[in-house]
Structures are given as structure tokens and as C-alpha cells.
């Protein structure tokens, strides 16, 4: 009997240990600094703690600007200036192609996915029409496109396609062999490469339910089916990875309790066996 209680004591000790190890809850800082930006908070987070926010920042020690990723897995931009719910960004790749007057600049398309709890608006982004121009029928197509794009500027300095744009006109219906691309603009004068710029202002808005969730100490998340969920832990915000750790932790507890009870049973049987032998 003494052995059984000793074993169960050992078991509970193990249980506590495993639970403490399994629940490795990383607490998110209330605010943090990155580069020259101070007092940053949700929805920003450091890339080392991606679960603490929705927009990751990295290169905080890099000069002159740290980098920011607006959406997980998205492009990294330089963060030039920050306001309450907007940020001026620079795309270093676009900057290079624009400086070189490289037509690869038109392979880009600035669009940000809106999640269920966060929507973006890019202020100085404009629509451009990129239309295929094959040498065989270039003149005819250009002629046809010109009919469609009456009152548009045309840029034909790129091989294989023309760019049509009018800074006073937004998106229009698309003629065949044309695609819509959205690029940042910084000037209304000059040739297309002067009009385009590598910097843009991105504004964001969190949904009311996400704001409420965050104010209540929770974290806005989307589950696998892309549905909004507010993840709350008693005190500390938990992340999805932590949740996973927790479950593995529980599995481990189950495992140990399982093996433990077997050991316990064997020990008990052994002691009864010895007592029994003694009596005889
Ligand atoms: C717990 O988190 C810390 C940092 O937050 C990390 O260094 C440590 O390895 C983690 N432990 C486990 C068991 O995951
Ligand atoms: C930024 O937000 C804080 C509180 O969230 C508010 O007090 C301040 O006026 C805001 N600033 C601007 C420029 O909107
Ligand atoms: C560029 O993004 C816009 C949405 O912002 C989309 O409508 C358009 O089809 C995209 N163009 C290309 C070429 O992917
Ligand atoms: C342009 O189209 C006209 C008919 O609309 C056709 O006769 C002519 O051969 C075409 N030119 C080229 C270069 O394709
Ligand atoms: C662009 O569109 C506006 C409004 O439709 C028009 O007044 C202007 O002349 C156009 N610009 C060019 C370069 O055609
Ligand atoms: C679209 O482009 C293809 C070649 O890329 C050409 O064969 C076709 O005729 C074009 N269609 C129109 C309507 O211009």
C-alpha cells in the first residue's frame, strides 16, 4: 500500500512537470520598439513572435529602415513612417526596376488580401492596363486598343506589351489581351517611369470584433476554414503553436499516466505477492 501511494505521488509530480513544460505560453509584449519606431503594439509584432500580431517586423537594427510584412508570407517592405493605422512603405525591388527603367516593374501588381478581421487600403495605388502587343498584329491591336483607350496615355517602351493609363480614371472594363495591374504612383507628370514610385501608403482597419477581442485580452485568429475566432486564455494570450504544444503536452500526460499506471499495477502486484509469500 505504501508503495502505491508513493508511486501515485511520483506520478502527480510528473504530471505537474509535464504540464508546466507543455504549456510554454509566450507572453506578448504590450508594446515594443523597432528601429526608430517606439511604442509599437498590436497588430504589429516582431517576426520572432509572429503569433503576437498580424504584421511582422524585422531588421529592427538595420539602417535606415526596418522591414515589415503586411500579411503572413507576403512581401517585405521598408517601413518609412508610421501612423496610428497607416504606414508608408517602400518596395526595394520596385525601386530598383523603376530606377533602371526595367519593364519587369510591370510584372508587379499591388493588391493585399483582406482577411475577415483586417482590411487594407493602399492610398496612392493606381490602375494600369497592360495589353499584349505581338509584332505581327501590333499596329492593328494598338489601333483597336486606342479606340478602347481613348483619352489614355500609352507607354510602348516595353517589348511585348503596351501600358495604358489615365491618372484621372480608375479601373475600366478590360479589353481582350489586357490585364489590370495596380502600381504606386508618386507624380502626375513626366513619362511612365517618372509617374511610378516605389513608395506607398497602406492603411488598415481592424474589424470591430477583432478590436473587441484584442481589448479583452484575446487574439484575433482565423481557423482553417478562414472563420474568425477570438483566442482567449485565462491571463496570457496563447498562440496557435502554443495550443499545439499544449495538446502534445496533454498527449504526453496521457502516455505517462498510461505507462505510469501499468508500472503502478506491476509494483502493487509485486508487493502483494511478497506479502502473500510472507504469510505462507
Ligand atoms: C519555451 O519558450 C522559450 C522562449 O519563449 C523557448 O526558449 C523554449 O525553448 C520554449 N520551451 C519549450 C519546451 O518549447
Ligand atoms: C492615435 O491613437 C491614440 C489612441 O489610440 C489617440 O489618442 C491619438 O489621438 C491617435 N492619433 C492620431 C493622429 O489619430
Ligand atoms: C491585380 O490585382 C487586382 C486586384 O487588386 C486584380 O483585379 C487583377 O486581376 C490583378 N492583376 C493581375 C495581372 O494579376
Ligand atoms: C489589320 O487589319 C486589317 C483588317 O481590319 C487587315 O486587312 C490588315 O491586314 C491587318 N494588318 C496587320 C498588320 O495585321
Ligand atoms: C484622362 O481622363 C480625364 C477624364 O476623363 C480627361 O479629362 C483627360 O483628358 C484624360 N487624360 C488624357 C491624357 O487623355
Ligand atoms: C490576343 O493575343 C493573341 C496572341 O498572344 C492573339 O493570337 C489574339 O489574336 C489576340 N486577341 C485579340 C482579340 O487581340
mmCIF file of C-alpha atoms and ligand atoms in Angstrom:
data_model
loop_
_atom_site.group_PDB
_atom_site.id
_atom_site.type_symbol
_atom_site.label_atom_id
_atom_site.label_comp_id
_atom_site.label_asym_id
_atom_site.label_seq_id
_atom_site.Cartn_x
_atom_site.Cartn_y
_atom_site.Cartn_z
ATOM 1 C CA UNK A 1 0.000 0.000 0.000
ATOM 2 C CA UNK A 2 2.847 2.359 0.904
ATOM 3 C CA UNK A 3 4.395 1.691 -2.492
ATOM 4 C CA UNK A 4 1.149 2.503 -4.289
ATOM 5 C CA UNK A 5 0.785 5.876 -2.617
ATOM 6 C CA UNK A 6 4.458 6.606 -3.239
ATOM 7 C CA UNK A 7 4.014 5.754 -6.904
ATOM 8 C CA UNK A 8 0.917 7.934 -7.210
ATOM 9 C CA UNK A 9 2.838 10.759 -5.540
ATOM 10 C CA UNK A 10 5.610 10.353 -8.119
ATOM 11 C CA UNK A 11 3.012 10.266 -10.841
ATOM 12 C CA UNK A 12 1.344 13.513 -9.797
ATOM 13 C CA UNK A 13 4.774 15.142 -9.615
ATOM 14 C CA UNK A 14 5.479 14.008 -13.162
ATOM 15 C CA UNK A 15 2.085 15.258 -14.261
ATOM 16 C CA UNK A 16 2.775 18.727 -12.883
ATOM 17 C CA UNK A 17 6.192 18.785 -14.536
ATOM 18 C CA UNK A 18 4.847 17.735 -17.920
ATOM 19 C CA UNK A 19 2.042 20.270 -17.718
ATOM 20 C CA UNK A 20 4.456 23.077 -16.880
ATOM 21 C CA UNK A 21 6.711 22.084 -19.756
ATOM 22 C CA UNK A 22 3.868 21.571 -22.228
ATOM 23 C CA UNK A 23 2.238 24.919 -21.585
ATOM 24 C CA UNK A 24 5.016 27.139 -22.839
ATOM 25 C CA UNK A 25 2.948 30.255 -23.244
ATOM 26 C CA UNK A 26 4.914 33.074 -24.787
ATOM 27 C CA UNK A 27 3.571 36.307 -23.461
ATOM 28 C CA UNK A 28 3.239 39.061 -25.989
ATOM 29 C CA UNK A 29 4.733 42.424 -25.065
ATOM 30 C CA UNK A 30 2.264 45.263 -24.534
ATOM 31 C CA UNK A 31 4.482 47.430 -26.710
ATOM 32 C CA UNK A 32 7.886 47.202 -28.338
ATOM 33 C CA UNK A 33 10.391 49.223 -30.313
ATOM 34 C CA UNK A 34 11.820 48.538 -33.737
ATOM 35 C CA UNK A 35 14.350 50.834 -35.371
ATOM 36 C CA UNK A 36 13.303 54.420 -34.773
ATOM 37 C CA UNK A 37 9.718 53.362 -34.090
ATOM 38 C CA UNK A 38 8.761 53.184 -30.466
ATOM 39 C CA UNK A 39 5.616 52.176 -28.656
ATOM 40 C CA UNK A 40 4.564 49.718 -31.349
ATOM 41 C CA UNK A 41 1.798 47.338 -30.451
ATOM 42 C CA UNK A 42 -0.823 45.059 -31.894
ATOM 43 C CA UNK A 43 -1.448 44.463 -34.822
ATOM 44 C CA UNK A 44 2.348 44.782 -35.189
ATOM 45 C CA UNK A 45 4.629 42.112 -33.845
ATOM 46 C CA UNK A 46 8.257 41.151 -34.069
ATOM 47 C CA UNK A 47 8.977 38.438 -36.606
ATOM 48 C CA UNK A 48 10.350 36.367 -33.724
ATOM 49 C CA UNK A 49 6.861 36.406 -32.194
ATOM 50 C CA UNK A 50 4.604 36.146 -35.243
ATOM 51 C CA UNK A 51 1.652 34.999 -33.158
ATOM 52 C CA UNK A 52 1.545 38.279 -31.262
ATOM 53 C CA UNK A 53 0.230 40.296 -34.183
ATOM 54 C CA UNK A 54 -0.627 40.277 -37.821
ATOM 55 C CA UNK A 55 2.057 42.455 -39.350
ATOM 56 C CA UNK A 56 5.577 41.204 -38.712
ATOM 57 C CA UNK A 57 8.563 43.487 -38.323
ATOM 58 C CA UNK A 58 12.185 42.501 -38.722
ATOM 59 C CA UNK A 59 15.597 44.043 -39.183
ATOM 60 C CA UNK A 60 14.950 46.424 -36.300
ATOM 61 C CA UNK A 61 18.677 47.180 -36.023
ATOM 62 C CA UNK A 62 19.122 47.638 -39.766
ATOM 63 C CA UNK A 63 19.711 51.128 -41.097
ATOM 64 C CA UNK A 64 17.962 53.166 -42.269
ATOM 65 C CA UNK A 65 14.639 51.339 -42.023
ATOM 66 C CA UNK A 66 13.304 48.151 -40.509
ATOM 67 C CA UNK A 67 11.221 45.881 -42.671
ATOM 68 C CA UNK A 68 7.611 44.934 -42.424
ATOM 69 C CA UNK A 69 5.432 42.224 -43.840
ATOM 70 C CA UNK A 70 1.798 43.253 -44.136
ATOM 71 C CA UNK A 71 0.433 39.764 -44.492
ATOM 72 C CA UNK A 72 1.987 36.452 -43.412
ATOM 73 C CA UNK A 73 4.116 35.093 -46.224
ATOM 74 C CA UNK A 74 3.835 38.353 -48.144
ATOM 75 C CA UNK A 75 6.495 40.730 -49.445
ATOM 76 C CA UNK A 76 8.839 42.560 -47.113
ATOM 77 C CA UNK A 77 8.810 46.349 -47.426
ATOM 78 C CA UNK A 78 10.797 49.067 -45.734
ATOM 79 C CA UNK A 79 8.751 50.866 -43.117
ATOM 80 C CA UNK A 80 9.448 54.569 -43.679
ATOM 81 C CA UNK A 81 6.887 56.215 -41.448
ATOM 82 C CA UNK A 82 4.126 55.024 -39.187
ATOM 83 C CA UNK A 83 0.884 56.486 -38.003
ATOM 84 C CA UNK A 84 -1.939 55.126 -35.929
ATOM 85 C CA UNK A 85 -3.423 52.921 -38.573
ATOM 86 C CA UNK A 86 -1.322 53.527 -41.630
ATOM 87 C CA UNK A 87 2.256 53.076 -42.708
ATOM 88 C CA UNK A 88 4.395 54.469 -45.524
ATOM 89 C CA UNK A 89 6.251 51.638 -47.195
ATOM 90 C CA UNK A 90 8.908 51.259 -49.846
ATOM 91 C CA UNK A 91 9.265 48.296 -52.131
ATOM 92 C CA UNK A 92 13.034 47.884 -52.673
ATOM 93 C CA UNK A 93 12.584 45.589 -55.691
ATOM 94 C CA UNK A 94 10.254 48.010 -57.430
ATOM 95 C CA UNK A 95 12.638 50.839 -56.618
ATOM 96 C CA UNK A 96 15.437 49.027 -58.464
ATOM 97 C CA UNK A 97 13.381 48.201 -61.538
ATOM 98 C CA UNK A 98 11.995 51.734 -61.758
ATOM 99 C CA UNK A 99 15.442 53.266 -61.480
ATOM 100 C CA UNK A 100 16.664 51.032 -64.279
ATOM 101 C CA UNK A 101 13.544 51.750 -66.386
ATOM 102 C CA UNK A 102 13.185 47.998 -66.401
ATOM 103 C CA UNK A 103 9.913 46.689 -67.833
ATOM 104 C CA UNK A 104 9.850 44.000 -65.124
ATOM 105 C CA UNK A 105 8.271 46.708 -62.993
ATOM 106 C CA UNK A 106 5.033 45.835 -64.799
ATOM 107 C CA UNK A 107 5.196 42.254 -63.596
ATOM 108 C CA UNK A 108 4.163 43.588 -60.221
ATOM 109 C CA UNK A 109 0.629 44.021 -59.012
ATOM 110 C CA UNK A 110 -0.067 45.636 -55.678
ATOM 111 C CA UNK A 111 -3.003 44.011 -54.036
ATOM 112 C CA UNK A 112 -3.447 42.867 -50.470
ATOM 113 C CA UNK A 113 -5.815 40.157 -49.360
ATOM 114 C CA UNK A 114 -8.420 41.271 -46.867
ATOM 115 C CA UNK A 115 -8.938 38.861 -44.027
ATOM 116 C CA UNK A 116 -12.101 38.561 -42.014
ATOM 117 C CA UNK A 117 -10.819 40.916 -39.396
ATOM 118 C CA UNK A 118 -8.396 43.166 -41.229
ATOM 119 C CA UNK A 119 -8.812 45.162 -44.402
ATOM 120 C CA UNK A 120 -6.232 47.192 -46.276
ATOM 121 C CA UNK A 121 -6.446 50.242 -48.422
ATOM 122 C CA UNK A 122 -3.449 51.419 -50.409
ATOM 123 C CA UNK A 123 -3.823 55.117 -50.965
ATOM 124 C CA UNK A 124 -1.551 56.093 -53.878
ATOM 125 C CA UNK A 125 -2.059 52.958 -55.941
ATOM 126 C CA UNK A 126 -3.435 53.374 -59.431
ATOM 127 C CA UNK A 127 -4.776 51.101 -62.152
ATOM 128 C CA UNK A 128 -2.765 50.474 -65.305
ATOM 129 C CA UNK A 129 -3.715 48.374 -68.282
ATOM 130 C CA UNK A 130 -1.091 46.042 -69.628
ATOM 131 C CA UNK A 131 -2.007 44.856 -73.111
ATOM 132 C CA UNK A 132 -0.228 42.233 -75.165
ATOM 133 C CA UNK A 133 1.202 43.558 -78.395
ATOM 134 C CA UNK A 134 2.545 40.946 -80.761
ATOM 135 C CA UNK A 135 4.726 42.230 -83.555
ATOM 136 C CA UNK A 136 2.524 40.503 -86.119
ATOM 137 C CA UNK A 137 -0.607 42.466 -85.400
ATOM 138 C CA UNK A 138 0.846 45.177 -83.225
ATOM 139 C CA UNK A 139 -0.447 48.033 -85.295
ATOM 140 C CA UNK A 140 -3.996 46.695 -85.593
ATOM 141 C CA UNK A 141 -4.209 45.830 -81.912
ATOM 142 C CA UNK A 142 -2.782 49.178 -80.950
ATOM 143 C CA UNK A 143 -5.361 50.750 -83.170
ATOM 144 C CA UNK A 144 -8.202 48.734 -81.617
ATOM 145 C CA UNK A 145 -6.893 49.351 -78.108
ATOM 146 C CA UNK A 146 -6.583 53.014 -78.901
ATOM 147 C CA UNK A 147 -10.291 53.039 -79.616
ATOM 148 C CA UNK A 148 -10.959 51.461 -76.269
ATOM 149 C CA UNK A 149 -8.446 53.621 -74.511
ATOM 150 C CA UNK A 150 -9.439 56.971 -75.956
ATOM 151 C CA UNK A 151 -8.213 59.589 -73.542
ATOM 152 C CA UNK A 152 -5.496 57.346 -72.089
ATOM 153 C CA UNK A 153 -1.741 57.740 -72.210
ATOM 154 C CA UNK A 154 0.119 54.938 -73.899
ATOM 155 C CA UNK A 155 3.568 53.710 -72.988
ATOM 156 C CA UNK A 156 5.087 51.462 -75.658
ATOM 157 C CA UNK A 157 8.661 51.262 -74.422
ATOM 158 C CA UNK A 158 8.362 47.624 -73.378
ATOM 159 C CA UNK A 159 8.676 44.620 -75.615
ATOM 160 C CA UNK A 160 5.550 42.518 -75.933
ATOM 161 C CA UNK A 161 3.084 44.835 -74.259
ATOM 162 C CA UNK A 162 1.833 48.399 -74.017
ATOM 163 C CA UNK A 163 0.701 50.185 -70.899
ATOM 164 C CA UNK A 164 -2.407 52.374 -70.991
ATOM 165 C CA UNK A 165 -3.211 54.728 -68.172
ATOM 166 C CA UNK A 166 -5.015 57.883 -67.235
ATOM 167 C CA UNK A 167 -4.428 59.140 -63.722
ATOM 168 C CA UNK A 168 -7.913 60.678 -63.603
ATOM 169 C CA UNK A 169 -9.591 57.402 -64.482
ATOM 170 C CA UNK A 170 -9.921 54.325 -62.342
ATOM 171 C CA UNK A 171 -10.430 50.730 -63.358
ATOM 172 C CA UNK A 172 -12.427 50.172 -66.514
ATOM 173 C CA UNK A 173 -13.685 47.055 -68.223
ATOM 174 C CA UNK A 174 -10.856 45.007 -69.665
ATOM 175 C CA UNK A 175 -10.427 44.502 -73.409
ATOM 176 C CA UNK A 176 -9.140 41.097 -74.553
ATOM 177 C CA UNK A 177 -5.417 40.542 -74.084
ATOM 178 C CA UNK A 178 -5.258 43.272 -71.456
ATOM 179 C CA UNK A 179 -4.778 42.814 -67.744
ATOM 180 C CA UNK A 180 -5.239 45.210 -64.906
ATOM 181 C CA UNK A 181 -2.216 45.932 -62.744
ATOM 182 C CA UNK A 182 -2.098 48.202 -59.748
ATOM 183 C CA UNK A 183 1.079 50.145 -59.041
ATOM 184 C CA UNK A 184 2.108 53.023 -56.751
ATOM 185 C CA UNK A 185 2.318 56.492 -58.263
ATOM 186 C CA UNK A 186 4.214 59.479 -56.952
ATOM 187 C CA UNK A 187 3.900 62.091 -59.679
ATOM 188 C CA UNK A 188 1.364 63.162 -62.265
ATOM 189 C CA UNK A 189 3.989 64.461 -64.651
ATOM 190 C CA UNK A 190 6.598 63.015 -66.910
ATOM 191 C CA UNK A 191 6.909 59.674 -68.572
ATOM 192 C CA UNK A 192 5.524 56.482 -67.034
ATOM 193 C CA UNK A 193 8.718 55.740 -65.090
ATOM 194 C CA UNK A 194 8.503 59.225 -63.559
ATOM 195 C CA UNK A 195 4.849 58.761 -62.688
ATOM 196 C CA UNK A 196 5.508 55.482 -60.856
ATOM 197 C CA UNK A 197 7.224 55.389 -57.492
ATOM 198 C CA UNK A 198 8.357 52.658 -55.107
ATOM 199 C CA UNK A 199 6.604 54.133 -52.061
ATOM 200 C CA UNK A 200 3.028 53.710 -50.983
ATOM 201 C CA UNK A 201 0.772 54.419 -48.069
ATOM 202 C CA UNK A 202 -1.092 51.427 -46.681
ATOM 203 C CA UNK A 203 -3.992 51.995 -44.327
ATOM 204 C CA UNK A 204 -5.622 49.201 -42.398
ATOM 205 C CA UNK A 205 -8.737 48.688 -40.405
ATOM 206 C CA UNK A 206 -9.437 46.009 -37.869
ATOM 207 C CA UNK A 207 -12.953 44.673 -37.613
ATOM 208 C CA UNK A 208 -14.970 45.604 -34.528
ATOM 209 C CA UNK A 209 -14.989 42.021 -33.321
ATOM 210 C CA UNK A 210 -11.194 41.870 -33.613
ATOM 211 C CA UNK A 211 -10.796 45.142 -31.702
ATOM 212 C CA UNK A 212 -13.141 43.868 -29.000
ATOM 213 C CA UNK A 213 -11.276 40.586 -28.886
ATOM 214 C CA UNK A 214 -7.933 42.325 -28.514
ATOM 215 C CA UNK A 215 -9.227 44.777 -25.902
ATOM 216 C CA UNK A 216 -10.488 41.797 -23.939
ATOM 217 C CA UNK A 217 -7.018 40.272 -23.909
ATOM 218 C CA UNK A 218 -7.640 37.833 -26.726
ATOM 219 C CA UNK A 219 -6.073 37.348 -30.117
ATOM 220 C CA UNK A 220 -7.814 37.534 -33.445
ATOM 221 C CA UNK A 221 -7.278 34.407 -35.448
ATOM 222 C CA UNK A 222 -8.722 32.682 -38.434
ATOM 223 C CA UNK A 223 -9.194 28.965 -38.302
ATOM 224 C CA UNK A 224 -8.650 26.525 -41.147
ATOM 225 C CA UNK A 225 -11.992 27.384 -42.725
ATOM 226 C CA UNK A 226 -10.991 31.079 -42.647
ATOM 227 C CA UNK A 227 -13.554 31.864 -39.960
ATOM 228 C CA UNK A 228 -12.852 34.472 -37.329
ATOM 229 C CA UNK A 229 -12.088 33.263 -33.844
ATOM 230 C CA UNK A 230 -11.037 35.089 -30.735
ATOM 231 C CA UNK A 231 -8.493 33.073 -28.880
ATOM 232 C CA UNK A 232 -8.532 33.718 -25.171
ATOM 233 C CA UNK A 233 -6.529 32.218 -22.359
ATOM 234 C CA UNK A 234 -7.234 32.937 -18.683
ATOM 235 C CA UNK A 235 -4.496 35.542 -18.457
ATOM 236 C CA UNK A 236 -1.945 35.232 -21.169
ATOM 237 C CA UNK A 237 -2.738 35.269 -24.861
ATOM 238 C CA UNK A 238 -1.958 31.886 -26.310
ATOM 239 C CA UNK A 239 -0.874 31.265 -29.820
ATOM 240 C CA UNK A 240 -1.793 28.528 -32.203
ATOM 241 C CA UNK A 241 1.647 26.968 -31.856
ATOM 242 C CA UNK A 242 1.281 27.038 -28.103
ATOM 243 C CA UNK A 243 -2.079 25.377 -28.467
ATOM 244 C CA UNK A 244 -0.380 22.661 -30.431
ATOM 245 C CA UNK A 245 2.267 22.332 -27.736
ATOM 246 C CA UNK A 246 -0.472 22.120 -25.157
ATOM 247 C CA UNK A 247 -2.151 19.261 -26.925
ATOM 248 C CA UNK A 248 1.113 17.376 -27.346
ATOM 249 C CA UNK A 249 1.675 18.068 -23.679
ATOM 250 C CA UNK A 250 -1.666 16.507 -22.865
ATOM 251 C CA UNK A 251 -0.907 13.551 -25.075
ATOM 252 C CA UNK A 252 2.312 13.120 -23.173
ATOM 253 C CA UNK A 253 0.408 13.244 -19.891
ATOM 254 C CA UNK A 254 -1.884 10.554 -21.227
ATOM 255 C CA UNK A 255 1.084 8.478 -22.261
ATOM 256 C CA UNK A 256 2.807 8.852 -18.929
ATOM 257 C CA UNK A 257 -0.372 8.236 -16.968
ATOM 258 C CA UNK A 258 -0.863 5.156 -19.137
ATOM 259 C CA UNK A 259 2.627 3.732 -18.633
ATOM 260 C CA UNK A 260 2.629 5.008 -15.062
ATOM 261 C CA UNK A 261 -0.486 3.120 -14.107
ATOM 262 C CA UNK A 262 0.959 -0.026 -15.640
ATOM 263 C CA UNK A 263 4.132 0.361 -13.572
ATOM 264 C CA UNK A 264 1.955 1.130 -10.588
ATOM 265 C CA UNK A 265 -0.096 -2.038 -11.137
ATOM 266 C CA UNK A 266 3.006 -4.179 -11.508
ATOM 267 C CA UNK A 267 4.502 -2.677 -8.359
ATOM 268 C CA UNK A 268 1.302 -3.265 -6.422
ATOM 269 C CA UNK A 269 1.060 -6.860 -7.651
ATOM 270 C CA UNK A 270 4.673 -7.432 -6.724
ATOM 271 C CA UNK A 271 4.182 -6.106 -3.177
ATOM 272 C CA UNK A 272 1.007 -8.167 -2.688
ATOM 273 C CA UNK A 273 2.900 -11.167 -3.984
ATOM 274 C CA UNK A 274 5.680 -10.608 -1.408
ATOM 275 C CA UNK A 275 3.171 -10.074 1.432
ATOM 276 C CA UNK A 276 1.329 -13.207 0.324
ATOM 277 C CA UNK A 277 4.589 -15.211 0.280
ATOM 278 C CA UNK A 278 5.380 -13.908 3.777
ATOM 279 C CA UNK A 279 2.063 -15.048 5.197
ATOM 280 C CA UNK A 280 2.608 -18.511 3.793
HETATM 281 C C1 LIG B 1 9.575 27.995 -24.336
HETATM 282 O O1 LIG B 1 9.729 29.294 -24.905
HETATM 283 C C2 LIG B 1 11.026 29.810 -24.817
HETATM 284 C C3 LIG B 1 11.046 31.204 -25.394
HETATM 285 O O2 LIG B 1 9.790 31.794 -25.358
HETATM 286 C C4 LIG B 1 11.990 28.894 -25.574
HETATM 287 O O3 LIG B 1 13.318 29.368 -25.440
HETATM 288 C C5 LIG B 1 11.896 27.476 -25.019
HETATM 289 O O4 LIG B 1 12.691 26.631 -25.825
HETATM 290 C C6 LIG B 1 10.453 27.001 -25.061
HETATM 291 N N1 LIG B 1 10.371 25.700 -24.437
HETATM 292 C C7 LIG B 1 9.695 24.678 -24.964
HETATM 293 C C8 LIG B 1 9.679 23.414 -24.197
HETATM 294 O O5 LIG B 1 9.124 24.779 -26.048
HETATM 295 C C1 LIG B 2 -3.722 57.587 -32.179
HETATM 296 O O1 LIG B 2 -4.404 56.753 -31.239
HETATM 297 C C2 LIG B 2 -4.411 57.233 -29.924
HETATM 298 C C3 LIG B 2 -5.089 56.218 -29.036
HETATM 299 O O2 LIG B 2 -5.315 55.014 -29.660
HETATM 300 C C4 LIG B 2 -5.120 58.583 -29.878
HETATM 301 O O3 LIG B 2 -5.087 59.105 -28.587
HETATM 302 C C5 LIG B 2 -4.433 59.548 -30.854
HETATM 303 O O4 LIG B 2 -5.147 60.766 -30.904
HETATM 304 C C6 LIG B 2 -4.365 58.948 -32.242
HETATM 305 N N1 LIG B 2 -3.595 59.827 -33.109
HETATM 306 C C7 LIG B 2 -3.987 60.139 -34.334
HETATM 307 C C8 LIG B 2 -3.076 61.049 -35.100
HETATM 308 O O5 LIG B 2 -5.018 59.725 -34.826
HETATM 309 C C1 LIG B 3 -4.031 42.767 -59.891
HETATM 310 O O1 LIG B 3 -4.785 42.946 -58.694
HETATM 311 C C2 LIG B 3 -6.140 43.299 -58.929
HETATM 312 C C3 LIG B 3 -6.789 43.461 -57.591
HETATM 313 O O2 LIG B 3 -6.184 44.441 -56.847
HETATM 314 C C4 LIG B 3 -6.835 42.209 -59.742
HETATM 315 O O3 LIG B 3 -8.156 42.598 -60.024
HETATM 316 C C5 LIG B 3 -6.071 41.969 -61.032
HETATM 317 O O4 LIG B 3 -6.654 40.890 -61.723
HETATM 318 C C6 LIG B 3 -4.620 41.658 -60.746
HETATM 319 N N1 LIG B 3 -3.897 41.572 -61.995
HETATM 320 C C7 LIG B 3 -3.105 40.555 -62.302
HETATM 321 C C8 LIG B 3 -2.393 40.616 -63.613
HETATM 322 O O5 LIG B 3 -2.980 39.598 -61.569
HETATM 323 C C1 LIG B 4 -5.118 44.941 -89.890
HETATM 324 O O1 LIG B 4 -6.492 44.644 -90.056
HETATM 325 C C2 LIG B 4 -6.953 44.750 -91.363
HETATM 326 C C3 LIG B 4 -8.442 44.466 -91.364
HETATM 327 O O2 LIG B 4 -9.073 45.073 -90.276
HETATM 328 C C4 LIG B 4 -6.221 43.778 -92.265
HETATM 329 O O3 LIG B 4 -6.608 43.943 -93.606
HETATM 330 C C5 LIG B 4 -4.710 44.034 -92.164
HETATM 331 O O4 LIG B 4 -4.009 43.039 -92.893
HETATM 332 C C6 LIG B 4 -4.269 43.988 -90.709
HETATM 333 N N1 LIG B 4 -2.852 44.353 -90.601
HETATM 334 C C7 LIG B 4 -1.999 43.662 -89.877
HETATM 335 C C8 LIG B 4 -0.605 44.182 -89.826
HETATM 336 O O5 LIG B 4 -2.322 42.648 -89.222
HETATM 337 C C1 LIG B 5 -7.963 61.424 -68.590
HETATM 338 O O1 LIG B 5 -9.329 61.373 -68.276
HETATM 339 C C2 LIG B 5 -9.866 62.649 -67.990
HETATM 340 C C3 LIG B 5 -11.299 62.443 -67.523
HETATM 341 O O2 LIG B 5 -11.985 61.524 -68.297
HETATM 342 C C4 LIG B 5 -9.755 63.550 -69.203
HETATM 343 O O3 LIG B 5 -10.287 64.828 -68.913
HETATM 344 C C5 LIG B 5 -8.275 63.676 -69.592
HETATM 345 O O4 LIG B 5 -8.133 64.425 -70.776
HETATM 346 C C6 LIG B 5 -7.656 62.304 -69.759
HETATM 347 N N1 LIG B 5 -6.209 62.419 -69.939
HETATM 348 C C7 LIG B 5 -5.580 62.156 -71.076
HETATM 349 C C8 LIG B 5 -4.092 62.268 -71.032
HETATM 350 O O5 LIG B 5 -6.165 61.796 -72.062
HETATM 351 C C1 LIG B 6 -4.626 38.056 -78.176
HETATM 352 O O1 LIG B 6 -3.253 37.700 -78.283
HETATM 353 C C2 LIG B 6 -3.011 36.514 -79.034
HETATM 354 C C3 LIG B 6 -1.513 36.278 -79.016
HETATM 355 O O2 LIG B 6 -0.982 36.421 -77.759
HETATM 356 C C4 LIG B 6 -3.548 36.687 -80.455
HETATM 357 O O3 LIG B 6 -3.376 35.481 -81.155
HETATM 358 C C5 LIG B 6 -5.012 37.062 -80.415
HETATM 359 O O4 LIG B 6 -5.450 37.334 -81.737
HETATM 360 C C6 LIG B 6 -5.237 38.286 -79.564
HETATM 361 N N1 LIG B 6 -6.671 38.581 -79.448
HETATM 362 C C7 LIG B 6 -7.175 39.789 -79.626
HETATM 363 C C8 LIG B 6 -8.660 39.925 -79.557
HETATM 364 O O5 LIG B 6 -6.477 40.784 -79.797
#
